[in-house]
């Protein structure tokens, strides 16, 4: 198999990093305050074009596309590789980030520090795309740190707010611990099998298992536990979810959208990539079944904990943020069934959750800004007063609640079907319980905010760039509705190829093997 | 024999240090002490990385090729006795990243002290939670 090389894989991360580092410079050099708002948009649009081209290349080639960083071959150099799943997540990430950035131009308050916001957002996107496209466990560590550090700083963007500082500190100190634990996991696998490339780790583990079954298994076990600890923290799965209800709501609303809709995906992606590409298909299936057991069990608990947390808060952003814990729990449960249907359903749910959750945060941001409070009672009937924010908010709530015709309903239906199909009745019990609890909470918010008559006429605070803001909300609402209506087409054309490339890792491994052989 | 015990001792010490520092991050109440515990954990992991590079070789040599035109024999001697340089490269990267995280946390600690007037994590938590959820 001849590898398809695509230099855009390496370029997109570098271009975004360049944008991130030059944004402060542009804001310093130009007197025009519109320059700092529009300059980062160029990079976001460019990244969307590039990730779309990568996805098209993956489709046309019918196999994973690769790029060697600096021309060094895999076991020595860093390999960038995009299969169907990474290409899909790359496009989703850059599309949602572009919409969030357009929204930010009308939402983020000035005060002369705006450039730090845009710079950090670009670096966040660079880190996420690096995590998604890399095929090297140590490079994943570096990119994870780029993502995390930008996320910590963005949580504390409003640096005079006490809650934001506390949330950022909590997120950062345990996040620093989690990423260092991941570094320890990388060291274990390097000491054990002597390579850092993801495909090569699989090949070498498979080769060594025939002779040294016990030591390789132990090394893999330690690697699994340590690396999953870090990813579970990033994905906010149950025992390590404690930072999320503080960190996500305290950030400005566009940042909440990026954190809740996209950054948690990175943790999920890491777990899935390791479980399916490294451990799937080894001679000893112990590690594979163990990793699926961890993700499935914790996913169940996580969904229930997220749903229960949703009922305990009165703060709208906290409720929406807690539902992230639940939805990521659903995604983990679907991936842990190990069946093609479960993987496809989870991938679809991950994508749908990104769109619906970012829409929920972006539209609620406008309502909260107008009301001056995040408490549910203060937002009563505000959706009727501010229609251009209220209607998208209603759409996002109905979508997240799993109302038919919206996108999340389809993926949740498929998830339930996959649990029944694989006979995971425990999963189905947890799933249905959390689903019912969350639907009640969502519909309550929907009733309070969008149906009830407002008690007092809300003080209309007009938004600066409301055309950009409203445009973004309309686009995201349309995505939610159209994905729901055309779900059959989208699953068949986009989701199935992506999940297929994850389920059968032979193509991925063939490509890596090609490079390893050609070195000798 | 002696070197084996010594290696075991070093690894044991490093893992113990790492474990104690994780305990420090989780259990210490002072926000600055939490940061110090995190840096100790980083350093312990970095030292483990360096030791993994030594690959339990009895008499390790620096990874420098002794001749300009090596033959097969030189290669095999080099591979069997030189230290693996890759973990050291990883450690340099990890140190740089660790500095960035520590810097950011130190900045946050200053801001937290500025805003709350205390460095006690539990006290800060109490002040934030005070009243509404």
PDB file of C-alpha atoms in Angstrom, chain A residues 174-291:
ATOM      1  CA  UNK A 174      -5.192  18.893  38.717  1.00  0.00           C
ATOM      2  CA  UNK A 175      -4.792  19.214  34.958  1.00  0.00           C
ATOM      3  CA  UNK A 176      -1.047  19.643  35.414  1.00  0.00           C
ATOM      4  CA  UNK A 177      -1.065  16.488  37.510  1.00  0.00           C
ATOM      5  CA  UNK A 178      -3.074  14.594  34.886  1.00  0.00           C
ATOM      6  CA  UNK A 179      -0.829  15.529  31.970  1.00  0.00           C
ATOM      7  CA  UNK A 180       2.300  14.635  33.963  1.00  0.00           C
ATOM      8  CA  UNK A 181       0.721  11.250  34.691  1.00  0.00           C
ATOM      9  CA  UNK A 182       0.254  10.914  30.932  1.00  0.00           C
ATOM     10  CA  UNK A 183       3.963  11.663  30.455  1.00  0.00           C
ATOM     11  CA  UNK A 184       4.714   8.837  32.924  1.00  0.00           C
ATOM     12  CA  UNK A 185       2.528   6.549  30.799  1.00  0.00           C
ATOM     13  CA  UNK A 186       4.527   7.537  27.690  1.00  0.00           C
ATOM     14  CA  UNK A 187       7.740   6.683  29.540  1.00  0.00           C
ATOM     15  CA  UNK A 188       6.384   3.272  30.521  1.00  0.00           C
ATOM     16  CA  UNK A 189       5.472   2.367  26.966  1.00  0.00           C
ATOM     17  CA  UNK A 190       8.812   3.672  25.680  1.00  0.00           C
ATOM     18  CA  UNK A 191      10.715   1.694  28.295  1.00  0.00           C
ATOM     19  CA  UNK A 192       8.613  -1.359  27.525  1.00  0.00           C
ATOM     20  CA  UNK A 193       8.465  -1.526  23.741  1.00  0.00           C
ATOM     21  CA  UNK A 194      10.946   1.166  22.678  1.00  0.00           C
ATOM     22  CA  UNK A 195       8.834   3.279  20.344  1.00  0.00           C
ATOM     23  CA  UNK A 196       6.498   6.260  20.499  1.00  0.00           C
ATOM     24  CA  UNK A 197       4.541   5.944  17.234  1.00  0.00           C
ATOM     25  CA  UNK A 198       0.988   4.728  17.904  1.00  0.00           C
ATOM     26  CA  UNK A 199       0.889   2.171  15.082  1.00  0.00           C
ATOM     27  CA  UNK A 200       4.382   0.943  15.880  1.00  0.00           C
ATOM     28  CA  UNK A 201       3.432   0.393  19.538  1.00  0.00           C
ATOM     29  CA  UNK A 202       0.714  -1.988  18.359  1.00  0.00           C
ATOM     30  CA  UNK A 203       3.031  -3.822  15.960  1.00  0.00           C
ATOM     31  CA  UNK A 204       5.794  -4.242  18.514  1.00  0.00           C
ATOM     32  CA  UNK A 205       3.439  -5.289  21.305  1.00  0.00           C
ATOM     33  CA  UNK A 206       1.955  -7.899  18.964  1.00  0.00           C
ATOM     34  CA  UNK A 207       5.434  -9.134  18.070  1.00  0.00           C
ATOM     35  CA  UNK A 208       6.749  -9.255  21.659  1.00  0.00           C
ATOM     36  CA  UNK A 209       3.610 -10.850  23.103  1.00  0.00           C
ATOM     37  CA  UNK A 210       4.395 -14.256  21.663  1.00  0.00           C
ATOM     38  CA  UNK A 211       7.614 -14.508  23.645  1.00  0.00           C
ATOM     39  CA  UNK A 212       7.207 -12.210  26.659  1.00  0.00           C
ATOM     40  CA  UNK A 213       3.454 -12.315  27.240  1.00  0.00           C
ATOM     41  CA  UNK A 214       3.507 -11.420  30.943  1.00  0.00           C
ATOM     42  CA  UNK A 215       5.889  -8.386  30.919  1.00  0.00           C
ATOM     43  CA  UNK A 216       4.291  -6.858  27.813  1.00  0.00           C
ATOM     44  CA  UNK A 217       0.857  -7.278  29.353  1.00  0.00           C
ATOM     45  CA  UNK A 218       1.973  -5.618  32.598  1.00  0.00           C
ATOM     46  CA  UNK A 219       3.596  -2.743  30.714  1.00  0.00           C
ATOM     47  CA  UNK A 220       0.428  -2.295  28.667  1.00  0.00           C
ATOM     48  CA  UNK A 221      -1.663  -2.440  31.823  1.00  0.00           C
ATOM     49  CA  UNK A 222       0.307   0.351  33.528  1.00  0.00           C
ATOM     50  CA  UNK A 223       0.234   2.338  30.274  1.00  0.00           C
ATOM     51  CA  UNK A 224      -3.540   1.926  29.996  1.00  0.00           C
ATOM     52  CA  UNK A 225      -4.260   2.947  33.562  1.00  0.00           C
ATOM     53  CA  UNK A 226      -1.945   5.985  33.564  1.00  0.00           C
ATOM     54  CA  UNK A 227      -2.855   7.324  30.118  1.00  0.00           C
ATOM     55  CA  UNK A 228      -6.582   6.742  30.642  1.00  0.00           C
ATOM     56  CA  UNK A 229      -6.355   8.674  33.920  1.00  0.00           C
ATOM     57  CA  UNK A 230      -5.172  11.705  31.976  1.00  0.00           C
ATOM     58  CA  UNK A 231      -7.748  11.308  29.185  1.00  0.00           C
ATOM     59  CA  UNK A 232     -10.590  10.691  31.641  1.00  0.00           C
ATOM     60  CA  UNK A 233      -9.643  13.965  33.331  1.00  0.00           C
ATOM     61  CA  UNK A 234      -9.666  15.813  30.006  1.00  0.00           C
ATOM     62  CA  UNK A 235     -12.980  14.215  29.000  1.00  0.00           C
ATOM     63  CA  UNK A 236     -14.512  14.830  32.463  1.00  0.00           C
ATOM     64  CA  UNK A 237     -15.583  11.215  33.070  1.00  0.00           C
ATOM     65  CA  UNK A 238     -17.056  10.442  36.477  1.00  0.00           C
ATOM     66  CA  UNK A 239     -14.366  10.193  39.146  1.00  0.00           C
ATOM     67  CA  UNK A 240     -12.364  12.960  37.448  1.00  0.00           C
ATOM     68  CA  UNK A 241     -15.250  15.232  36.479  1.00  0.00           C
ATOM     69  CA  UNK A 242     -15.085  17.462  39.587  1.00  0.00           C
ATOM     70  CA  UNK A 243     -13.428  20.404  37.806  1.00  0.00           C
ATOM     71  CA  UNK A 244     -16.012  20.750  35.040  1.00  0.00           C
ATOM     72  CA  UNK A 245     -19.023  22.271  36.877  1.00  0.00           C
ATOM     73  CA  UNK A 246     -16.676  25.024  38.093  1.00  0.00           C
ATOM     74  CA  UNK A 247     -14.485  25.611  35.056  1.00  0.00           C
ATOM     75  CA  UNK A 248     -16.926  25.519  32.140  1.00  0.00           C
ATOM     76  CA  UNK A 249     -19.564  27.992  33.417  1.00  0.00           C
ATOM     77  CA  UNK A 250     -17.105  30.555  34.788  1.00  0.00           C
ATOM     78  CA  UNK A 251     -15.477  31.143  31.424  1.00  0.00           C
ATOM     79  CA  UNK A 252     -17.003  33.665  28.972  1.00  0.00           C
ATOM     80  CA  UNK A 253     -19.781  31.978  26.968  1.00  0.00           C
ATOM     81  CA  UNK A 254     -17.835  31.425  23.697  1.00  0.00           C
ATOM     82  CA  UNK A 255     -15.058  29.805  25.734  1.00  0.00           C
ATOM     83  CA  UNK A 256     -17.616  27.614  27.504  1.00  0.00           C
ATOM     84  CA  UNK A 257     -18.846  26.562  24.076  1.00  0.00           C
ATOM     85  CA  UNK A 258     -15.338  25.661  22.934  1.00  0.00           C
ATOM     86  CA  UNK A 259     -14.483  23.833  26.179  1.00  0.00           C
ATOM     87  CA  UNK A 260     -17.750  21.937  26.490  1.00  0.00           C
ATOM     88  CA  UNK A 261     -18.218  21.240  22.812  1.00  0.00           C
ATOM     89  CA  UNK A 262     -14.683  20.541  21.633  1.00  0.00           C
ATOM     90  CA  UNK A 263     -12.000  20.181  24.313  1.00  0.00           C
ATOM     91  CA  UNK A 264     -13.702  17.229  26.030  1.00  0.00           C
ATOM     92  CA  UNK A 265     -13.730  15.487  22.620  1.00  0.00           C
ATOM     93  CA  UNK A 266      -9.937  15.345  22.787  1.00  0.00           C
ATOM     94  CA  UNK A 267     -10.034  13.166  25.897  1.00  0.00           C
ATOM     95  CA  UNK A 268     -12.558  10.853  24.250  1.00  0.00           C
ATOM     96  CA  UNK A 269     -10.504  10.750  21.063  1.00  0.00           C
ATOM     97  CA  UNK A 270      -7.360   9.788  23.005  1.00  0.00           C
ATOM     98  CA  UNK A 271      -9.100   6.932  24.821  1.00  0.00           C
ATOM     99  CA  UNK A 272     -10.702   5.643  21.639  1.00  0.00           C
ATOM    100  CA  UNK A 273      -7.525   5.907  19.611  1.00  0.00           C
ATOM    101  CA  UNK A 274      -5.547   3.959  22.217  1.00  0.00           C
ATOM    102  CA  UNK A 275      -8.245   1.332  22.780  1.00  0.00           C
ATOM    103  CA  UNK A 276      -8.973   0.675  19.109  1.00  0.00           C
ATOM    104  CA  UNK A 277      -5.671   1.315  17.381  1.00  0.00           C
ATOM    105  CA  UNK A 278      -3.170   0.067  19.959  1.00  0.00           C
ATOM    106  CA  UNK A 279      -5.037  -2.643  21.861  1.00  0.00           C
ATOM    107  CA  UNK A 280      -7.509  -3.931  19.274  1.00  0.00           C
ATOM    108  CA  UNK A 281      -6.264  -6.997  17.456  1.00  0.00           C
ATOM    109  CA  UNK A 282      -3.370  -7.892  19.749  1.00  0.00           C
ATOM    110  CA  UNK A 283      -2.778 -11.650  20.195  1.00  0.00           C
ATOM    111  CA  UNK A 284      -3.860 -11.304  23.828  1.00  0.00           C
ATOM    112  CA  UNK A 285      -7.263  -9.555  23.913  1.00  0.00           C
ATOM    113  CA  UNK A 286      -6.937  -8.831  27.656  1.00  0.00           C
ATOM    114  CA  UNK A 287      -5.851  -5.208  27.282  1.00  0.00           C
ATOM    115  CA  UNK A 288      -8.536  -4.451  24.709  1.00  0.00           C
ATOM    116  CA  UNK A 289     -11.350  -5.861  26.824  1.00  0.00           C
ATOM    117  CA  UNK A 290      -9.933  -4.186  29.925  1.00  0.00           C
ATOM    118  CA  UNK A 291      -9.868  -0.769  28.265  1.00  0.00           C
TER     119      UNK A 291
END
